[in-house]
Short mmCIF file of C-alpha atoms and ligand atoms in Angstrom, two decimals:
data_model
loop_
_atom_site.label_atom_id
_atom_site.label_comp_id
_atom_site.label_asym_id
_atom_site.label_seq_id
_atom_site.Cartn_x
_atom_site.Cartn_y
_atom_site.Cartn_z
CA UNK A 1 -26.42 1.38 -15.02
CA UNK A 2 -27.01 3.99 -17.63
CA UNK A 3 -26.98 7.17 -14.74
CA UNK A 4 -23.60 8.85 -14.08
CA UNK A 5 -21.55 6.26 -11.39
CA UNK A 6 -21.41 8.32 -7.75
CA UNK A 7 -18.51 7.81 -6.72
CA UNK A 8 -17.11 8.23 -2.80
CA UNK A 9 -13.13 8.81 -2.75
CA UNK A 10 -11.40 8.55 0.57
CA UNK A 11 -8.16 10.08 1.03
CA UNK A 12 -8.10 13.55 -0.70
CA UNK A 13 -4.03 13.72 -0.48
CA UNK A 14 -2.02 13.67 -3.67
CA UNK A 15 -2.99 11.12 -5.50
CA UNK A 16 -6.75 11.01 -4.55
CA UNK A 17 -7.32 14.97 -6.11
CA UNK A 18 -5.96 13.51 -9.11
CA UNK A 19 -8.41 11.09 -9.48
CA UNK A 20 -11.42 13.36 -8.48
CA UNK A 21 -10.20 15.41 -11.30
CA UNK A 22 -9.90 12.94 -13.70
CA UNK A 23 -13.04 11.78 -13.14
CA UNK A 24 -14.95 14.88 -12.71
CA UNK A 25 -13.01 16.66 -15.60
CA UNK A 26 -11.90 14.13 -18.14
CA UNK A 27 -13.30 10.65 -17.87
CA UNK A 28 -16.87 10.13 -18.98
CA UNK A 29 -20.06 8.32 -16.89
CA UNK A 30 -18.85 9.04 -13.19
CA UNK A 31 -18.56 11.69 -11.02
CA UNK A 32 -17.09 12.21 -7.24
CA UNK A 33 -20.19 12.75 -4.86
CA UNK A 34 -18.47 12.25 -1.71
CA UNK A 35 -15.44 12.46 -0.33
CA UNK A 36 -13.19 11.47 3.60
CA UNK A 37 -10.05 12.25 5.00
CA UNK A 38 -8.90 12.21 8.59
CA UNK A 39 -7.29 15.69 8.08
CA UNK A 40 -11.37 17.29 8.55
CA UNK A 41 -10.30 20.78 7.43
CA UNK A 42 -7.86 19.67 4.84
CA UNK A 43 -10.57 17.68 3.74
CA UNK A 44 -13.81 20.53 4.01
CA UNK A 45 -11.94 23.10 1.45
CA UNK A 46 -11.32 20.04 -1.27
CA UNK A 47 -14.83 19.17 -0.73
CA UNK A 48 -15.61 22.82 -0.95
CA UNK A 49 -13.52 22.85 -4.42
CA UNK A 50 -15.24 19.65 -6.17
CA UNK A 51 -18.64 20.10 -5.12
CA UNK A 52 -18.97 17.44 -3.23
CA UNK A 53 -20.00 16.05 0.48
CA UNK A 54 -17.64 15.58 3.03
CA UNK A 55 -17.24 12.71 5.72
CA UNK A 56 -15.16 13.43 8.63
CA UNK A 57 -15.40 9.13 8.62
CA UNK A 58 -14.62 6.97 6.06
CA UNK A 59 -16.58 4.26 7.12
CA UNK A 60 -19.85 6.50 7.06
CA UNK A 61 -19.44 7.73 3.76
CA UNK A 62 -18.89 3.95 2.22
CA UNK A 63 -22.29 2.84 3.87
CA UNK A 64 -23.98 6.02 2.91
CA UNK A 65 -26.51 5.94 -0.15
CA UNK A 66 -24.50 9.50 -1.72
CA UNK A 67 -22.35 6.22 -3.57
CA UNK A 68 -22.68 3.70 -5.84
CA UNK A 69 -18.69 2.96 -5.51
CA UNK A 70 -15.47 3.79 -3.70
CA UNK A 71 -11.77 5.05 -4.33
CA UNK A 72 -9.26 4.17 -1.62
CA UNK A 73 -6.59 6.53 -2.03
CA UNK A 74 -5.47 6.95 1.98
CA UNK A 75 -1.74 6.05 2.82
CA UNK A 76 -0.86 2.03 2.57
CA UNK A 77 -1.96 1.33 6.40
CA UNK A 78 -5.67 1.90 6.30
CA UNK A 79 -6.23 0.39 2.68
CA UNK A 80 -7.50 -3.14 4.30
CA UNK A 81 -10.25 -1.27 6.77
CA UNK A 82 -11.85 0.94 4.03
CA UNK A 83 -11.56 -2.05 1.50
CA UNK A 84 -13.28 -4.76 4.14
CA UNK A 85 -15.53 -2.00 4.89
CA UNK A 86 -16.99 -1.34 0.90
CA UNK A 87 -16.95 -5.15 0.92
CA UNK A 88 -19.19 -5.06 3.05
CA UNK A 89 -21.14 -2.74 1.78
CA UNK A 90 -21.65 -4.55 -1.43
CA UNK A 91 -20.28 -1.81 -3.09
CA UNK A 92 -17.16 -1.78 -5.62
CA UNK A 93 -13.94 -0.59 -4.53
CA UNK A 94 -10.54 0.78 -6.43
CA UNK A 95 -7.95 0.70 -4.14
CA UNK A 96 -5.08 2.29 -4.78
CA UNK A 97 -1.76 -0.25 -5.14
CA UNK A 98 -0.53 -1.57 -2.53
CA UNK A 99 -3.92 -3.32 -1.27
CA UNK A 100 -2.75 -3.61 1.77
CA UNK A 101 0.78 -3.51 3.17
CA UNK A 102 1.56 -6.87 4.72
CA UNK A 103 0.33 -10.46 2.56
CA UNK A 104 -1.92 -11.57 5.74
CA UNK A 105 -3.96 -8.53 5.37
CA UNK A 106 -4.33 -9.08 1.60
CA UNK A 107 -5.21 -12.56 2.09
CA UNK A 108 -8.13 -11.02 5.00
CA UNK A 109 -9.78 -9.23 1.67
CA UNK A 110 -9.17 -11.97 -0.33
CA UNK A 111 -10.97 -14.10 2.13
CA UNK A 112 -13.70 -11.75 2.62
CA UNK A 113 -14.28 -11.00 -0.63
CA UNK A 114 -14.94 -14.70 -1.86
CA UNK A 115 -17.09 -15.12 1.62
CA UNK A 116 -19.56 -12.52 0.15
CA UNK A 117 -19.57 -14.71 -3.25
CA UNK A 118 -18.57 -11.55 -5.78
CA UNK A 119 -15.72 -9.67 -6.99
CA UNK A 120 -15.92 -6.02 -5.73
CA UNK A 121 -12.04 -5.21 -5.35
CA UNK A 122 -9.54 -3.46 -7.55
CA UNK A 123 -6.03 -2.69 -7.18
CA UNK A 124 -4.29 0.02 -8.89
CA UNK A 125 -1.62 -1.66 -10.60
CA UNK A 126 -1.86 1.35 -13.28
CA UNK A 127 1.13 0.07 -15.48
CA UNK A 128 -1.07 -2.66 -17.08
CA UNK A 129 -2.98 0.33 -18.94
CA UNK A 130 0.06 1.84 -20.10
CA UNK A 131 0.13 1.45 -24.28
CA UNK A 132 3.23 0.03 -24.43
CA UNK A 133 3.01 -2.84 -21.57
CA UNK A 134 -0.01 -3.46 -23.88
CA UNK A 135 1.43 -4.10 -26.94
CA UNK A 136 4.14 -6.06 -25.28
CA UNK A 137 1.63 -8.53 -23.49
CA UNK A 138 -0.20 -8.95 -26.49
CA UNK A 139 3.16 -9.78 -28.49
CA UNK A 140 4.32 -12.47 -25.72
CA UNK A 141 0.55 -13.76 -24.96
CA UNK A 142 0.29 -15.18 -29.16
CA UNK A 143 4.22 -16.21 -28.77
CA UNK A 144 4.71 -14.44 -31.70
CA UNK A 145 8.64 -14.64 -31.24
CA UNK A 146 8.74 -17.90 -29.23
CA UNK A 147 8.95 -18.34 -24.89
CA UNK A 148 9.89 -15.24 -23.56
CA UNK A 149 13.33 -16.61 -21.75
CA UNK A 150 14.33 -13.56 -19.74
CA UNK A 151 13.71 -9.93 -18.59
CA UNK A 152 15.98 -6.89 -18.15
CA UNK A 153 14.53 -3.95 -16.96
CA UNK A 154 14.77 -0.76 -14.92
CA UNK A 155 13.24 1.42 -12.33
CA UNK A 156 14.66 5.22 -12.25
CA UNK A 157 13.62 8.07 -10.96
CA UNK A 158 15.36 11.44 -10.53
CA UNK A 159 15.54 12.10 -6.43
CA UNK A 160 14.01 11.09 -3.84
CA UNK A 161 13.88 12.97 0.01
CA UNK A 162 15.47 11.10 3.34
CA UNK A 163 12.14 9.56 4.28
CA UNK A 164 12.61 6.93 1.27
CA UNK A 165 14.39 4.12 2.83
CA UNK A 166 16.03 0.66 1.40
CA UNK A 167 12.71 -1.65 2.10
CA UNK A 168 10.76 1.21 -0.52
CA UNK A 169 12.83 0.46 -3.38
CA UNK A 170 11.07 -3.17 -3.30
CA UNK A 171 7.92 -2.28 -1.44
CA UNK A 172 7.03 1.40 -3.05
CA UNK A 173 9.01 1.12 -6.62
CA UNK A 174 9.22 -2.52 -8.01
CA UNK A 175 6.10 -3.81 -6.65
CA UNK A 176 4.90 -2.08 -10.03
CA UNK A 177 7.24 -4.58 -11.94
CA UNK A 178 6.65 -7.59 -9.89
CA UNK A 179 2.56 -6.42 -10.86
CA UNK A 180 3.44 -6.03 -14.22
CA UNK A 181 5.79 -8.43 -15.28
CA UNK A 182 3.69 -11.42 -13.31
CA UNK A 183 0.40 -10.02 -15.70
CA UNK A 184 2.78 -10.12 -18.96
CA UNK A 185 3.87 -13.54 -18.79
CA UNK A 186 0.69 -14.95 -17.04
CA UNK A 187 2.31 -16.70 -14.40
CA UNK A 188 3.62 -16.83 -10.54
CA UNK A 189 7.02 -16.00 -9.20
CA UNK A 190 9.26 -19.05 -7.87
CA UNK A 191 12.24 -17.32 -6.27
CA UNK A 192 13.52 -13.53 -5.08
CA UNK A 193 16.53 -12.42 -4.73
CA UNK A 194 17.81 -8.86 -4.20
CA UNK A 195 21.60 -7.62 -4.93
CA UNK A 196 23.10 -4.07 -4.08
CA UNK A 197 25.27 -2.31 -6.59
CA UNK A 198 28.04 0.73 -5.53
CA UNK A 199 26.25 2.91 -3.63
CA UNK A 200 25.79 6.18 -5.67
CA UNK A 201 27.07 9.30 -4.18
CA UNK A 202 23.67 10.78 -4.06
CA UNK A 203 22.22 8.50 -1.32
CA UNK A 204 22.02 9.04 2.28
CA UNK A 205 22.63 6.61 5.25
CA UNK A 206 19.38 5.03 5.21
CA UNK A 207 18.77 3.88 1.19
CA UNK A 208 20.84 1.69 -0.67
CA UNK A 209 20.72 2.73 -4.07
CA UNK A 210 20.95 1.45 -6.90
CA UNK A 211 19.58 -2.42 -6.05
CA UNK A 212 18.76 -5.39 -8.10
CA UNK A 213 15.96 -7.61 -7.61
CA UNK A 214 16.11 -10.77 -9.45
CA UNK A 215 13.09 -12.73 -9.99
CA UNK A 216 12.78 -16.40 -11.47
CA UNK A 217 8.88 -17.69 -12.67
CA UNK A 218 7.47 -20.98 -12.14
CA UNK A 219 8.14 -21.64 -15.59
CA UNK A 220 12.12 -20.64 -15.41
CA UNK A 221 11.78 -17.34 -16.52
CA UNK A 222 14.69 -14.99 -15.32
CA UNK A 223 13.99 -11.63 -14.55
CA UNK A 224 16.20 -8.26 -12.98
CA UNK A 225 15.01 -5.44 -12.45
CA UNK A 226 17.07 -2.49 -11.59
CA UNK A 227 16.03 0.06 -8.97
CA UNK A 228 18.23 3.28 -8.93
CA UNK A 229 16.18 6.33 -7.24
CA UNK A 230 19.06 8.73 -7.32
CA UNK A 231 19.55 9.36 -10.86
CA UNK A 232 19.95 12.30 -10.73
CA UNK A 233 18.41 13.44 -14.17
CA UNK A 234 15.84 10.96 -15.74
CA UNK A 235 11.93 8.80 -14.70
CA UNK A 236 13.13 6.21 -16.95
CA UNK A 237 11.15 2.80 -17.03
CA UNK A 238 12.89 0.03 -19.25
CA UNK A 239 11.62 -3.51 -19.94
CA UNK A 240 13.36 -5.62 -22.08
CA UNK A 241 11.80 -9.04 -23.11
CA UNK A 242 14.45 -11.94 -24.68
CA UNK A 243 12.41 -14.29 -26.40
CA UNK A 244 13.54 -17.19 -28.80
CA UNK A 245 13.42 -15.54 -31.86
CA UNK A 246 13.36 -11.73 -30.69
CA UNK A 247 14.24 -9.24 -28.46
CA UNK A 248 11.54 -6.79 -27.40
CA UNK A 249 11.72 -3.43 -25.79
CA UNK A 250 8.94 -1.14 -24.30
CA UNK A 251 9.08 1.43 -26.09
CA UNK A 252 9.44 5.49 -24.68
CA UNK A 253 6.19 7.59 -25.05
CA UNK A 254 6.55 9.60 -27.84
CA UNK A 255 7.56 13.17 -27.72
CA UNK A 256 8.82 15.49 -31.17
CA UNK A 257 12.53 15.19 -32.43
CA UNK A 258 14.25 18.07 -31.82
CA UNK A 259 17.74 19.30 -33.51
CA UNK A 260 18.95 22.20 -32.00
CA UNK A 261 22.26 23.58 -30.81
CA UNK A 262 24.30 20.61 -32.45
CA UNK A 263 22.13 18.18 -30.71
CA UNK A 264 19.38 16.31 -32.32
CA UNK A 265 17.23 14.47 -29.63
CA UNK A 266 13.42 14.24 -27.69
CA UNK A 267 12.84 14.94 -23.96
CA UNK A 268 12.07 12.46 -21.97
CA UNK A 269 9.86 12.65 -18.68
CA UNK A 270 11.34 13.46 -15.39
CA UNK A 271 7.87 12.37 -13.24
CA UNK A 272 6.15 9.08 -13.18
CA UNK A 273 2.54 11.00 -12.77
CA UNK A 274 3.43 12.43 -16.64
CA UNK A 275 4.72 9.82 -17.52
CA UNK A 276 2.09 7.15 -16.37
CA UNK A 277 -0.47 9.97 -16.78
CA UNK A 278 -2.34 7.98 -20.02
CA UNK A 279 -2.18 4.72 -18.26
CA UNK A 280 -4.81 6.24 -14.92
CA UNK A 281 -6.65 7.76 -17.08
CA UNK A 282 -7.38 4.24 -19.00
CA UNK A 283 -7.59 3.04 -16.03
CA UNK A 284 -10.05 4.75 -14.23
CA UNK A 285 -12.28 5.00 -17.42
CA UNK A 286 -12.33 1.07 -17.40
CA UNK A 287 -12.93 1.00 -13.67
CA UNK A 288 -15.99 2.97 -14.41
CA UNK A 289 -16.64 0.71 -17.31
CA UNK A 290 -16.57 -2.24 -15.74
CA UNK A 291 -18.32 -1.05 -12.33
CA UNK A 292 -21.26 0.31 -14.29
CA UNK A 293 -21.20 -3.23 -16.16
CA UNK A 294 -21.14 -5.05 -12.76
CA UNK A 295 -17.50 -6.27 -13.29
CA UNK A 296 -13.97 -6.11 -12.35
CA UNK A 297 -11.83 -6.59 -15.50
CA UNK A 298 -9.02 -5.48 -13.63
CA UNK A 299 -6.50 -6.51 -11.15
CA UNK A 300 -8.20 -8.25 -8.32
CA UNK A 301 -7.21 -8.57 -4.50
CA UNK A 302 -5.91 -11.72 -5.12
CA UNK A 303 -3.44 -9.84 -7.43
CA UNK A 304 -2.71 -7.71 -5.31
CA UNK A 305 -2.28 -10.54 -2.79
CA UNK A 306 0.12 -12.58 -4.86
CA UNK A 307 2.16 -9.10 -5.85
CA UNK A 308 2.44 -8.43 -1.83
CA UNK A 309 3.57 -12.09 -0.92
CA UNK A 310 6.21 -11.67 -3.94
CA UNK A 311 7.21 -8.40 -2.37
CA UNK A 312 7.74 -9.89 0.91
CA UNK A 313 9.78 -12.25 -0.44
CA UNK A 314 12.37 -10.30 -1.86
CA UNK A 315 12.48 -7.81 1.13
CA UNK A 316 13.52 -11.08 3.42
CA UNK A 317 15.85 -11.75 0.42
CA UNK A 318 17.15 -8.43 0.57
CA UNK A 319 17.38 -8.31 4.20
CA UNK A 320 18.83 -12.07 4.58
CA UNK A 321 21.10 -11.72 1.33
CA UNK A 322 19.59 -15.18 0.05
CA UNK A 323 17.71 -16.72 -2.42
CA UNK A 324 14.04 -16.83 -1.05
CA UNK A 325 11.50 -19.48 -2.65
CA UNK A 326 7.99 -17.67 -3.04
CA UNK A 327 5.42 -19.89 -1.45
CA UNK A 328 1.83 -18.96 -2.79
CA UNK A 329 -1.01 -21.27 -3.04
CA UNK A 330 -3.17 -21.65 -6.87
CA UNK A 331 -5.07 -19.36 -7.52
CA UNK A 332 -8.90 -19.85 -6.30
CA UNK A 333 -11.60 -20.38 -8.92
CA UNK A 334 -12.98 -17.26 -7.48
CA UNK A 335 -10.84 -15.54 -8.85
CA UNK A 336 -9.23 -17.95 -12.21
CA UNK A 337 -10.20 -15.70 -14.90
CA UNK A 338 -6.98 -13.78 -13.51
CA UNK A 339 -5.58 -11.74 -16.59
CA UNK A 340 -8.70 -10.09 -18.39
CA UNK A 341 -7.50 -7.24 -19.49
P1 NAI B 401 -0.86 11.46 0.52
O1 NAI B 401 -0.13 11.36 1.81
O2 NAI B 401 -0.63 12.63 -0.36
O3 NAI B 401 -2.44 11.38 0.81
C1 NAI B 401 -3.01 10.49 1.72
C2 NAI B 401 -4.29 11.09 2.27
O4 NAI B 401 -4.94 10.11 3.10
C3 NAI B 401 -4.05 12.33 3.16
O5 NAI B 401 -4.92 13.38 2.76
C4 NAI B 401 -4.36 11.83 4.57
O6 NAI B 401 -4.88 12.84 5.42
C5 NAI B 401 -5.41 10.75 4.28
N1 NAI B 401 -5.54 9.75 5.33
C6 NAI B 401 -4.54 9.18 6.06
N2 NAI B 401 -5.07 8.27 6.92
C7 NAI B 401 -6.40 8.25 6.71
C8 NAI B 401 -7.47 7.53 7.30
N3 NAI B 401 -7.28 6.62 8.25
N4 NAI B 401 -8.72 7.78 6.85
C9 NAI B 401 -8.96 8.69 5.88
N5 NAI B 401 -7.97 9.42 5.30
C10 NAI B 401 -6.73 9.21 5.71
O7 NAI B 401 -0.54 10.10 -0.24
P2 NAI B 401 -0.61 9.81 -1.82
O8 NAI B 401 0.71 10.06 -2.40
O9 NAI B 401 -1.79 10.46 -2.39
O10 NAI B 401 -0.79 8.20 -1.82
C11 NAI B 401 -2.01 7.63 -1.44
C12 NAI B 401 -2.02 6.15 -1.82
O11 NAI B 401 -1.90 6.04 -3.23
C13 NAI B 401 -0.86 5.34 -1.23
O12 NAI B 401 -1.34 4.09 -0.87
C14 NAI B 401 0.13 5.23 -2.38
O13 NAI B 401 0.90 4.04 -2.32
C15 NAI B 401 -0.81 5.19 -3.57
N6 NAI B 401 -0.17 5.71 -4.79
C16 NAI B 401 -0.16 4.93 -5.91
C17 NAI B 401 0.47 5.36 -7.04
C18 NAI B 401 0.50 4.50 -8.25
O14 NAI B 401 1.42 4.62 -9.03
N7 NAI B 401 -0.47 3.65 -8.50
C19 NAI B 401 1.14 6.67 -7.11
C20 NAI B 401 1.00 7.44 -5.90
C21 NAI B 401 0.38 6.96 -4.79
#
């Protein structure tokens, strides 16, 4: 396709702007045509802003010929309808992570998806465009330092309000590591587990915070993964890979030095959306890419399958305080060229 991608986005909430404006603004070969919300007038004055047409119903917009492809960016619940429905459609789909929020709905998109014979769907597991996940994947695919033998990393953020609960810090924050981490070392979880630390005195009734999730791969590979929400001062992601014969560490984005005041230090981000802000915008530039090419390169629904099965897991682990084995079937042929990035 050598025409500018149109491109339908449904969902015009926080996220969803973002990506109208990084497509209409700073990617190149796309641009938003159309766009749907359920909030109608919310929905009219964003239309209004980006030039585009509105669709009081999602459904209508994905079948309409105003797009080539679609953006799912509507809360977790009505991911699988608008997905199934582009499927459909024959049209390609980025929806936004998680694909849907319960494994048997995942698996319904799966199914449909390999019933229509081609890959349309992907999920927006954004951290495997992030520079430094990069360099680390590409260190531990050549085994450049040996087997990678076991993970330490961390999930912080700042605050969060009352409405985040204990299931999120699973479900809404490491479901980006159990994405991520599964994509680095190229292989499916075996166990969950999920441990609670002192609660800090920052929480509230409702969130246990900080928690530990500890994965273990098929292969033997140990994994934690620390998610403390209530920092109080920091977005701080940390991934640290022991291998045989080195120890690797994502590194921070870069920001200047600065020595001031008897302190010589850089800032550090306080946001995921600055922090990740690089990795969407790869992201969506290769979604365009690769839809224009008649591809997904990225992570597919059965990705986003196996990362919603893992994260089921762990929640019964956290709610049962046990070890929970991760039962997932190989992956199909459909979808067997699984890492392509
Ligand atoms: P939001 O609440 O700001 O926006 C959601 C929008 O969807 C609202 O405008 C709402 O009116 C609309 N909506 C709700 N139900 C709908 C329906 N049935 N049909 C059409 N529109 C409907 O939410 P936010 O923060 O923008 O998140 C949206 C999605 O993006 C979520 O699934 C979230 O998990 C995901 N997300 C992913 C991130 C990542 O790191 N990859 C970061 C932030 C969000």
């Amino acid at each position: 396709m050598n025409t500018e991608l149109r491109v339908g986005v449904i969902g015009v909430g926080a996220i969803g702007r973002t990506h109208i404006e990084r497509i209409n603004e700073k990617l190149q070969g796309a641009k938003v045509t159309a766009c749907a919300d359920v909030n109608v007038e919310f929905g009219k004055t964003v239309a209004e802003k980006y030039n585009c047409k509105f669709y009081a119903n999602g459904e209508e917009m994905i079948a309409s010929d105003d797009i080539d492809a679609v953006i799912v960016t509507t809360i977790d619940p009505f991911h699988e309808q608008y997905v199934m429905a582009a499927i459909k459609a024959g049209k390609y789909v980025f929806c936004e992570k998680p694909l849907a929020p319960e494994p048997d709905a995942c698996r319904r998109i799966v199914d449909a998806e390999m019933a229509g014979g081609k890959k349309l769907v992907q999920v927006g597991f954004m951290r495997r465009y992030d520079l430094g996940y990069r360099q680390l994947k590409e260190v531990i695919k050549n085994r450049t330092y040996g087997e990678p033998l076991m993970l330490h990393c961390a999930h912080r953020n700042p605050a969060v309000d009352e409405s985040y609960t204990t299931p999120m810090a699973v479900e809404n924050s490491m479901i980006h590591e159990i994405d991520v981490l599964r994509w680095l070392l190229d292989e499916d979880y075996a166990t969950a587990e999920v441990v609670f630390a002192k609660n800090t005195r920052r929480t509230h009734k409702d969130l246990m915070d900080p928690q530990i999730m500890i994965l273990t791969t098929k292969s033997g590979v140990r994994i934690d993964v620390e998610a403390f929400v209530n920092t109080g001062h920091c977005y701080d992601i940390k991934c640290e890979v022991c291998c045989e014969d080195a120890i690797l560490n994502l590194p921070e984005p870069s920001n200047i030095e600065v020595c001031a005041n008897a302190f010589r230090g850089h800032a550090i981000h306080s946001d995921w959306s600055t922090r990740f802000v690089e990795a969407y915008n790869v992201e969506v530039q290769e979604w365009i890419n690769a839809t224009k090419a008649g591809r997904v390169d990225g992570p597919t629904a059965w990705d986003g399958y196996a990362g919603q099965v893992t994260a089921a897991a762990a929640s019964k682990a956290r709610d049962t305080q046990k070890v929970v084995k991760i039962e997932m079937e190989e992956t199909p042929e459909f979808y067997k060229i699984r890492f392509c990035l």
